[in-house]
Short mmCIF file of C-alpha atoms in Angstrom, two decimals:
data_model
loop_
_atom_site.label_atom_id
_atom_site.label_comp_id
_atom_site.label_asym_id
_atom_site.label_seq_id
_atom_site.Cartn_x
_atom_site.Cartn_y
_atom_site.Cartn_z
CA UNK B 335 80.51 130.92 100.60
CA UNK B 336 82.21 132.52 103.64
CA UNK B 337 80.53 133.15 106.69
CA UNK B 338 76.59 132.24 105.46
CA UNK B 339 74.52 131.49 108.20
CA UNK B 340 75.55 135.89 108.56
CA UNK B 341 73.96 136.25 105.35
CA UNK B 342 71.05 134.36 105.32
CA UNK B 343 69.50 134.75 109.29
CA UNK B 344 66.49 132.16 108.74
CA UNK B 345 68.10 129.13 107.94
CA UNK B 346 71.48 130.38 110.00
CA UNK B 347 68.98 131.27 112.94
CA UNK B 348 66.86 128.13 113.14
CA UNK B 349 70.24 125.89 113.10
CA UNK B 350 73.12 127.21 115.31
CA UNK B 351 69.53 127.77 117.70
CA UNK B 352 69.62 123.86 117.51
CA UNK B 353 73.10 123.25 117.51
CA UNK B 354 74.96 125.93 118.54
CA UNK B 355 78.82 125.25 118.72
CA UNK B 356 80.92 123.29 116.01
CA UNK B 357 83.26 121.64 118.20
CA UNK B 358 83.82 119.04 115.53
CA UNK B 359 84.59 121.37 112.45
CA UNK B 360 87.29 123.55 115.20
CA UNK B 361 88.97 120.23 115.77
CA UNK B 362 89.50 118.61 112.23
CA UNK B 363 90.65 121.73 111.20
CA UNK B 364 93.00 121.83 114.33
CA UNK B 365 93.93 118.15 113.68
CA UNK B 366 94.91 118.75 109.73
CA UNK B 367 96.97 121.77 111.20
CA UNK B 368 98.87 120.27 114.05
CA UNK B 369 99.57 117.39 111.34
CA UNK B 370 101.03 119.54 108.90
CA UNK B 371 103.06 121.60 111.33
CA UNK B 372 104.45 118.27 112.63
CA UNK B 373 105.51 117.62 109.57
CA UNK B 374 107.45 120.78 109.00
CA UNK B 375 109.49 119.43 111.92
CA UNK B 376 109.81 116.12 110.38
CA UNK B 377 111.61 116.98 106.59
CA UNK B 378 108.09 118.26 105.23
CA UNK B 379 108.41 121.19 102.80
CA UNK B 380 106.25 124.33 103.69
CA UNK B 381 105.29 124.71 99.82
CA UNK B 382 105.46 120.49 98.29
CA UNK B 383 106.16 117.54 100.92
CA UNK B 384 107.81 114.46 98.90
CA UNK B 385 106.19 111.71 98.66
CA UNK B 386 108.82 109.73 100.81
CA UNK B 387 107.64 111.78 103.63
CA UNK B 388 104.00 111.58 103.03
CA UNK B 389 104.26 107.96 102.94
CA UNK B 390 105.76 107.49 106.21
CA UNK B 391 103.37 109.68 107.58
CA UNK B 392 100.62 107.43 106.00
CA UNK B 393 99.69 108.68 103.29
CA UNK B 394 97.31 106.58 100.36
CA UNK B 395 99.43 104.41 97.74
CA UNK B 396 98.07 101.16 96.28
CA UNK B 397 101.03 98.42 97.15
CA UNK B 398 101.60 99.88 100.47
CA UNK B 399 97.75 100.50 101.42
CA UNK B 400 96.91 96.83 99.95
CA UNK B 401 100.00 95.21 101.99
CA UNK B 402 97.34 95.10 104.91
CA UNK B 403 98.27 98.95 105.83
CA UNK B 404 94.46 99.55 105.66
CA UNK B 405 94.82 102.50 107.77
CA UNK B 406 96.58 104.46 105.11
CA UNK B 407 92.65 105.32 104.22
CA UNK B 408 92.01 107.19 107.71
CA UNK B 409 95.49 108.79 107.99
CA UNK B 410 95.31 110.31 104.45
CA UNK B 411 92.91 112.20 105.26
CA UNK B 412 94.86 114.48 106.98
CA UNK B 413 98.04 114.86 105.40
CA UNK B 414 98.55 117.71 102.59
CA UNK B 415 101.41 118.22 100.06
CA UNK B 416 101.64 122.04 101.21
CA UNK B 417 100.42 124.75 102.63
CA UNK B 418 98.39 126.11 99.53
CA UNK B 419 96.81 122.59 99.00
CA UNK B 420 95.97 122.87 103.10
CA UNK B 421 95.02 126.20 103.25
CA UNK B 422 91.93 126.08 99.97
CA UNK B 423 90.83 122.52 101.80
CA UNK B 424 90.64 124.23 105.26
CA UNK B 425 88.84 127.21 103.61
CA UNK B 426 86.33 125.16 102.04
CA UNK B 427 85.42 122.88 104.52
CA UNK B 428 85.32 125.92 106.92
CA UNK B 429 82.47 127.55 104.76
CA UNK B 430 80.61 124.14 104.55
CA UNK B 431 81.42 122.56 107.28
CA UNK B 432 80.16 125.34 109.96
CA UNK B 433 76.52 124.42 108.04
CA UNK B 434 76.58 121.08 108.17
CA UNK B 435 77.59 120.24 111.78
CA UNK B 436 74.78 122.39 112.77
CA UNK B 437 72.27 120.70 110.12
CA UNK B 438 72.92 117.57 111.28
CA UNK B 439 74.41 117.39 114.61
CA UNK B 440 77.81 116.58 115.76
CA UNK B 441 77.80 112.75 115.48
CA UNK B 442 76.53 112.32 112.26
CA UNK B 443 78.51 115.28 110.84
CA UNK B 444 81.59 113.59 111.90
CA UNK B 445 80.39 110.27 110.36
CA UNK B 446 79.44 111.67 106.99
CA UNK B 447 82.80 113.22 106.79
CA UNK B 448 84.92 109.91 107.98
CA UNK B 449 83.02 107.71 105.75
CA UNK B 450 83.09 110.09 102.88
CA UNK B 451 87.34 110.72 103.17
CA UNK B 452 87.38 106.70 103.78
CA UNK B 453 85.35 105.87 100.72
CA UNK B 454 87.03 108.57 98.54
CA UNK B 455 90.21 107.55 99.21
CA UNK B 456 89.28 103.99 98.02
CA UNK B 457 88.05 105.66 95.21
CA UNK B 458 91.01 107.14 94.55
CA UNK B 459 92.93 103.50 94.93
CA UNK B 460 90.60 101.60 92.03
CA UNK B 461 90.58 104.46 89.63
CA UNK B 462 95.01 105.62 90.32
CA UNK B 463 96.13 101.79 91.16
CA UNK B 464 99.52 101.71 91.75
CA UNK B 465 100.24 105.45 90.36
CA UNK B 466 100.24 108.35 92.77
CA UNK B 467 100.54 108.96 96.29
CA UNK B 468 97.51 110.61 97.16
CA UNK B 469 96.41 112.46 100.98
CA UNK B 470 94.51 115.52 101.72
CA UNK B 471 91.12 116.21 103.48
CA UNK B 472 89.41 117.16 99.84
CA UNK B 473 87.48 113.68 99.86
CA UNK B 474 86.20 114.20 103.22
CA UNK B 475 85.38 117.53 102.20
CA UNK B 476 83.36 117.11 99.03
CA UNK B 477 81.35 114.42 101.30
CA UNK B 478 80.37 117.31 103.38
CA UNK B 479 79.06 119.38 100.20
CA UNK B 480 77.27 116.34 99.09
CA UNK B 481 75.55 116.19 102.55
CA UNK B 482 74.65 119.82 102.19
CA UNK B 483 73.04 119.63 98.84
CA UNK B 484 71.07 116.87 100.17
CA UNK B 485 70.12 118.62 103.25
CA UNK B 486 69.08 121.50 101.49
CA UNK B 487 66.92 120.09 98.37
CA UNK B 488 64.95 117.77 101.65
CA UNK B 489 64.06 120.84 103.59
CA UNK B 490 63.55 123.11 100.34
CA UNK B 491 60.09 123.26 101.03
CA UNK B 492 60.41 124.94 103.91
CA UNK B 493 63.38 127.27 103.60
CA UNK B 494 62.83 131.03 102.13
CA UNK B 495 62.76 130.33 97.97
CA UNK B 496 65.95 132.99 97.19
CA UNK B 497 68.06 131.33 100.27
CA UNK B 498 67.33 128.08 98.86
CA UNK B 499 68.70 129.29 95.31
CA UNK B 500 71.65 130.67 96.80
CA UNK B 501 72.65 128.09 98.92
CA UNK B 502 71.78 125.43 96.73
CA UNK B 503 73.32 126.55 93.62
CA UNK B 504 76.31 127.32 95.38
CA UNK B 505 76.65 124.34 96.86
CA UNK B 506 76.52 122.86 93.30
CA UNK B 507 78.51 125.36 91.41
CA UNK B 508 81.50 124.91 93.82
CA UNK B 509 81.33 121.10 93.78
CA UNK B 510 80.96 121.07 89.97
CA UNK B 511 83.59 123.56 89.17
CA UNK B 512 86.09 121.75 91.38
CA UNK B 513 85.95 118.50 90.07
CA UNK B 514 85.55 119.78 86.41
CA UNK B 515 88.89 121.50 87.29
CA UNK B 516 90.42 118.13 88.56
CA UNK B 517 90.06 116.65 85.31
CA UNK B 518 92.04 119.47 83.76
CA UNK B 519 95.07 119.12 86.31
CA UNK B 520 96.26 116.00 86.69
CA UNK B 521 97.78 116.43 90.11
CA UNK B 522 94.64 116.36 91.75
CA UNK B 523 93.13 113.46 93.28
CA UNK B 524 89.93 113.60 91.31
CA UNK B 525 88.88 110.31 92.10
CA UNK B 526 88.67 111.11 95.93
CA UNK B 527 86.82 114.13 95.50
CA UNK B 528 84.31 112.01 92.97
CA UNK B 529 84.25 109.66 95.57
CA UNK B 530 83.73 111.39 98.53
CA UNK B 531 81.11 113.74 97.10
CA UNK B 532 78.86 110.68 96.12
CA UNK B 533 79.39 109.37 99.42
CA UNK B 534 78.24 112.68 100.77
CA UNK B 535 75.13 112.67 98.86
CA UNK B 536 74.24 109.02 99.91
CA UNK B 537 75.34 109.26 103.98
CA UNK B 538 73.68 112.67 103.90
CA UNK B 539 70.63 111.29 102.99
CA UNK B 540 70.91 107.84 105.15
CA UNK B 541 71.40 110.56 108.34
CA UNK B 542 69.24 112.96 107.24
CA UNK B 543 67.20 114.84 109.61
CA UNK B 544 64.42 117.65 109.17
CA UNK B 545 64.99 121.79 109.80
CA UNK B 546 61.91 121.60 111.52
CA UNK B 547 62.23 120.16 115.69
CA UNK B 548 60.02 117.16 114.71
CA UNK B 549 60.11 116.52 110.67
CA UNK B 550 59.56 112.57 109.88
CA UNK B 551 62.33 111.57 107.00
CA UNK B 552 61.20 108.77 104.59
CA UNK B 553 62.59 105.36 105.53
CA UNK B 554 62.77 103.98 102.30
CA UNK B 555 64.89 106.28 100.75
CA UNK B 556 67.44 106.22 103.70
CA UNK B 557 67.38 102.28 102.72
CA UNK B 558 68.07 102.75 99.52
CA UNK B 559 70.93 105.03 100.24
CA UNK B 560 72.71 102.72 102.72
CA UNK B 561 72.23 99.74 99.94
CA UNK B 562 73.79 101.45 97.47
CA UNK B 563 76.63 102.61 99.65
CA UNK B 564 77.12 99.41 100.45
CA UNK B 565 77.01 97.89 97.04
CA UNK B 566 79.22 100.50 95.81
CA UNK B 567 82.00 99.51 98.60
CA UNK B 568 81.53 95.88 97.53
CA UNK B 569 82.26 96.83 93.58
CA UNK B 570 85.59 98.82 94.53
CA UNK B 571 86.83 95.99 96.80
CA UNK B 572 86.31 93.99 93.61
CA UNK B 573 88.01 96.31 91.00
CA UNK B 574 90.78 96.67 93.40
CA UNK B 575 93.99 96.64 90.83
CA UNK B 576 96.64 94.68 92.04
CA UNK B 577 99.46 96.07 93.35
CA UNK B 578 102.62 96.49 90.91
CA UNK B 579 104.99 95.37 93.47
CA UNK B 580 105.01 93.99 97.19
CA UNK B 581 105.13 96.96 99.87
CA UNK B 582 106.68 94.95 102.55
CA UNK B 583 109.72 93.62 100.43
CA UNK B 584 110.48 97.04 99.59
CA UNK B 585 110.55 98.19 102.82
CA UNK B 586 112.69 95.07 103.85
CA UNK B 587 115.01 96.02 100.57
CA UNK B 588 115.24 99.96 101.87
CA UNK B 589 116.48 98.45 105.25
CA UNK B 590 119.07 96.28 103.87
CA UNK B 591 120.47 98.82 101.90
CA UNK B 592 120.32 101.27 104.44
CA UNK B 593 122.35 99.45 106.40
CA UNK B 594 124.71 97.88 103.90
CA UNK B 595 125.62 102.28 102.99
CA UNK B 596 126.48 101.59 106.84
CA UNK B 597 128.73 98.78 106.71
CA UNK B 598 130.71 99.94 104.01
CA UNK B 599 131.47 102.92 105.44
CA UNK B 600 132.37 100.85 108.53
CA UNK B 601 134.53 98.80 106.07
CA UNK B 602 136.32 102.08 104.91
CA UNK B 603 137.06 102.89 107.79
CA UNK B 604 138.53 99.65 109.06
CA UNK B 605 140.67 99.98 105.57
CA UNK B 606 142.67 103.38 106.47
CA UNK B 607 143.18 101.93 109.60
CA UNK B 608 145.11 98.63 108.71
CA UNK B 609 146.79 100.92 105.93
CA UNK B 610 147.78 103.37 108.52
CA UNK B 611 149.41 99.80 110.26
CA UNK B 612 150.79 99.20 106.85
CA UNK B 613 152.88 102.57 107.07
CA UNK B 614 153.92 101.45 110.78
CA UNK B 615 156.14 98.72 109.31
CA UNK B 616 154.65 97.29 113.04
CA UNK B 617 153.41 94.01 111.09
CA UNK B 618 154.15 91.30 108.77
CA UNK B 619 153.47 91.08 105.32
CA UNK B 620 151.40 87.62 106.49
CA UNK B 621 149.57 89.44 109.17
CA UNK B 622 148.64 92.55 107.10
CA UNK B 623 147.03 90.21 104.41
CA UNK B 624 145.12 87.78 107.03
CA UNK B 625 144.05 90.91 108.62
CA UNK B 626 142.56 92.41 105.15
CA UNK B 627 141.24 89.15 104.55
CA UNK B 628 138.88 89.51 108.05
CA UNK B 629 138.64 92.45 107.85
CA UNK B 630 137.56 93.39 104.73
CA UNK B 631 136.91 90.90 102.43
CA UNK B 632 134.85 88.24 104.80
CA UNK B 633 132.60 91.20 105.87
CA UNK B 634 131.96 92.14 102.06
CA UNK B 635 131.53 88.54 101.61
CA UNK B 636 128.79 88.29 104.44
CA UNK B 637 126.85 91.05 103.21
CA UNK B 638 126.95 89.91 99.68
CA UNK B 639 125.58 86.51 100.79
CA UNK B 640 122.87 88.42 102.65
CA UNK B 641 121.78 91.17 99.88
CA UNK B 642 121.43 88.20 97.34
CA UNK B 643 119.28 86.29 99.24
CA UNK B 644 116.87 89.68 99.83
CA UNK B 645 113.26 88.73 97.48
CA UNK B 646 114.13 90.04 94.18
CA UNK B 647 111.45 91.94 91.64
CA UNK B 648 112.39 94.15 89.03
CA UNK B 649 109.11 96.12 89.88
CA UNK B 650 110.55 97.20 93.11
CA UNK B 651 111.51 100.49 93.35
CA UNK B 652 114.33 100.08 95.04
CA UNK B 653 115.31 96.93 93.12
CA UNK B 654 117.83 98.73 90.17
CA UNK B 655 119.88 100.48 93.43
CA UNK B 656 120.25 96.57 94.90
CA UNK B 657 121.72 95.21 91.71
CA UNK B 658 124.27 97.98 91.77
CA UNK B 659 125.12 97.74 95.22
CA UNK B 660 125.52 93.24 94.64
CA UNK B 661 127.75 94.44 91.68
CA UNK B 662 129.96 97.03 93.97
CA UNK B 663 130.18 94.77 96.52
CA UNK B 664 131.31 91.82 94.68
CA UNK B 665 134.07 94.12 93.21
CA UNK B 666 135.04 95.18 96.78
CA UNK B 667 135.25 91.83 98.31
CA UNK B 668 137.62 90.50 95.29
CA UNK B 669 139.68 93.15 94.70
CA UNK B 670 140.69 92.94 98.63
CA UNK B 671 141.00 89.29 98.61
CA UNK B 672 143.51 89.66 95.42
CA UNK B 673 145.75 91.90 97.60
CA UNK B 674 145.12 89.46 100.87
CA UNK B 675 146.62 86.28 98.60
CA UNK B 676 149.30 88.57 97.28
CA UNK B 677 150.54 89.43 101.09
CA UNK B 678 150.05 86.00 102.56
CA UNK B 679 152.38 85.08 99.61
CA UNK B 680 154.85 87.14 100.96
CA UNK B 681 154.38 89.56 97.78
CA UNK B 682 154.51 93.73 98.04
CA UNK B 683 150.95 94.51 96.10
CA UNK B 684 150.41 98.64 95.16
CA UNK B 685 148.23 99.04 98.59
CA UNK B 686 145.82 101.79 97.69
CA UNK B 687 145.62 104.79 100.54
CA UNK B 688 142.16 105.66 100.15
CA UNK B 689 139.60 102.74 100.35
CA UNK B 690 139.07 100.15 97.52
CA UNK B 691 137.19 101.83 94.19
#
């Protein structure tokens, strides 16, 4: 559907006449670019992004999204897992977008494609839960082929009968084609593009208006539109799932053991120096131990104390890697206060040269 309003001057003629420019399809797609090129820059991969990245650029996951990170829904919408997933959403909404903005002006083009990406990304929440990590423009996108389809069955009356066909039955073959195809792959976010092409079809016709300088649109079926947008919304808020695991505990657990891999190798370091001391034959047998014992084994005893107070659930990703580390560090802090006792006893323990196993 490349370049259209070329290919069919009427309806290309009467809109770009009454909206020429589309500053607002030039900057989403400039937007979704300078995001993804930021990313690069970031630990992004050019080809797949991991999904550690793409959630802490904001991308859509149930516990995190339902932990009162709201926004997830917004920023989504422009993040993509690579440059072929960016570059067949920016070709798309290109071809369809260019029509729309003119069919229905700047403002409401922008709104049919925020509240379509929004809405399809919730979409995407009720139907994938707690399962995938979902972002990408595609939501936003099918919104705008829904508001075309609209657009174009309204003013069919009045548009030439073979541009109508073409149009229209492109329109429909690309929209049902795609999402037949998403229920075929199951890496695509189906849901969202579900989602946000329903939305498209009921915002398209709540901010519909006529080809034609002066065309009246019904009022009733703009009210009917907006009340079943709004009941839908209502039903997904419902038949929200509830998240497998707390967000924010995870993130406090991530932290924690972030900094613990810190401390220990602060720890090992402190250990080659006091056996480096050892070698000196600078201290006593009673020093060397009480200097172990502050050393080392109080500091593995403070952050033992602290890791096992973290909030515990075995659903937390990160949950399995805590255990191990309570386990290592309980092995560190006795097996240095077993050679501590031994010195302050006036005892010659093997002192190991490399840091405690």
């Amino acid at each position: 559907m490349s370049d259209l309003t070329k290919n069919w001057p009427s309806l290309g003629a009467a809109i770009k006449q009454r909206t020429p420019g589309i500053p607002v399809t030039k900057c989403l797609i400039a937007a979704n670019l300078l995001v993804f090129v930021l990313m690069l820059f970031n630990g992004a991969g050019f080809w797949h992004s991991p999904n550690n990245i793409q959630l802490a650029w904001g991308a859509n996951f149930g516990p995190a999204t339902q932990d009162g990170e709201w926004w997830r829904l917004f920023t989504a919408l422009f993040l993509h897992f690579g440059a072929v997933h960016l570059t067949l959403n920016m070709i798309a909404f290109w071809d369809g977008g260019q029509l729309v903005e003119r069919m229905y002006g700047h403002w409401r083009y922008l709104m049919i494609y925020l509240v379509s990406g929004l809405l399809g990304n919730l979409v995407s929440l009720v139907w994938q839960g707690n399962q995938a990590v979902s972002g990408g423009a595609s939501g936003a996108i099918f919104g705008i082929y829904g508001a075309l389809i609209v657009f174009l069955w309204q003013e069919r009356a009045v548009l030439d009968r073979h541009e109508f066909r073409w149009l229209f039955g492109g329109a429909c073959v690309f929209a049902i084609a795609t999402i037949a195809l998403g229920f075929m792959i199951p890496s695509i976010d189906n849901a969202a593009h579900i989602g946000g092409f329903v939305t498209g079809l009921l915002s398209g016709l709540m901010l519909m208006r006529g080809l034609q300088e002066h065309a009246v649109i019904p009022r009733l079926p703009r009210l009917v539109a907006g009340a079943v947008l709004a009941a839908a919304v209502g039903f997904m808020l419902i038949k929200l799932p509830e998240p497998k695991y707390n967000w924010g505990e995870e993130l406090l657990l991530q932290k924690q053991i972030n900094a613990f891999i810190q401390e220990d190798q602060a720890i090992n370091r402190s250990w080659l120096n006091i056996m480096h001391e050892s070698k000196q034959g600078s201290v006593t047998y009673l020093e060397l131990g009480e200097q172990i014992e502050s050393d080392i084994t109080d500091r593995y005893q403070e952050r033992y104390e602290a890791l096992s107070k973290l909030p515990y659930d075995s659903n937390l990703p990160s949950a399995a890697q805590l255990e191990s580390i309570l386990q290592y560090t309980k092995q560190k802090r006795d097996a240095s206060r077993a050679i501590a006792e031994e010195l302050k006893q006036g005892k010659q323990p093997a002192l190991p040269a490399k840091p405690l196993p």
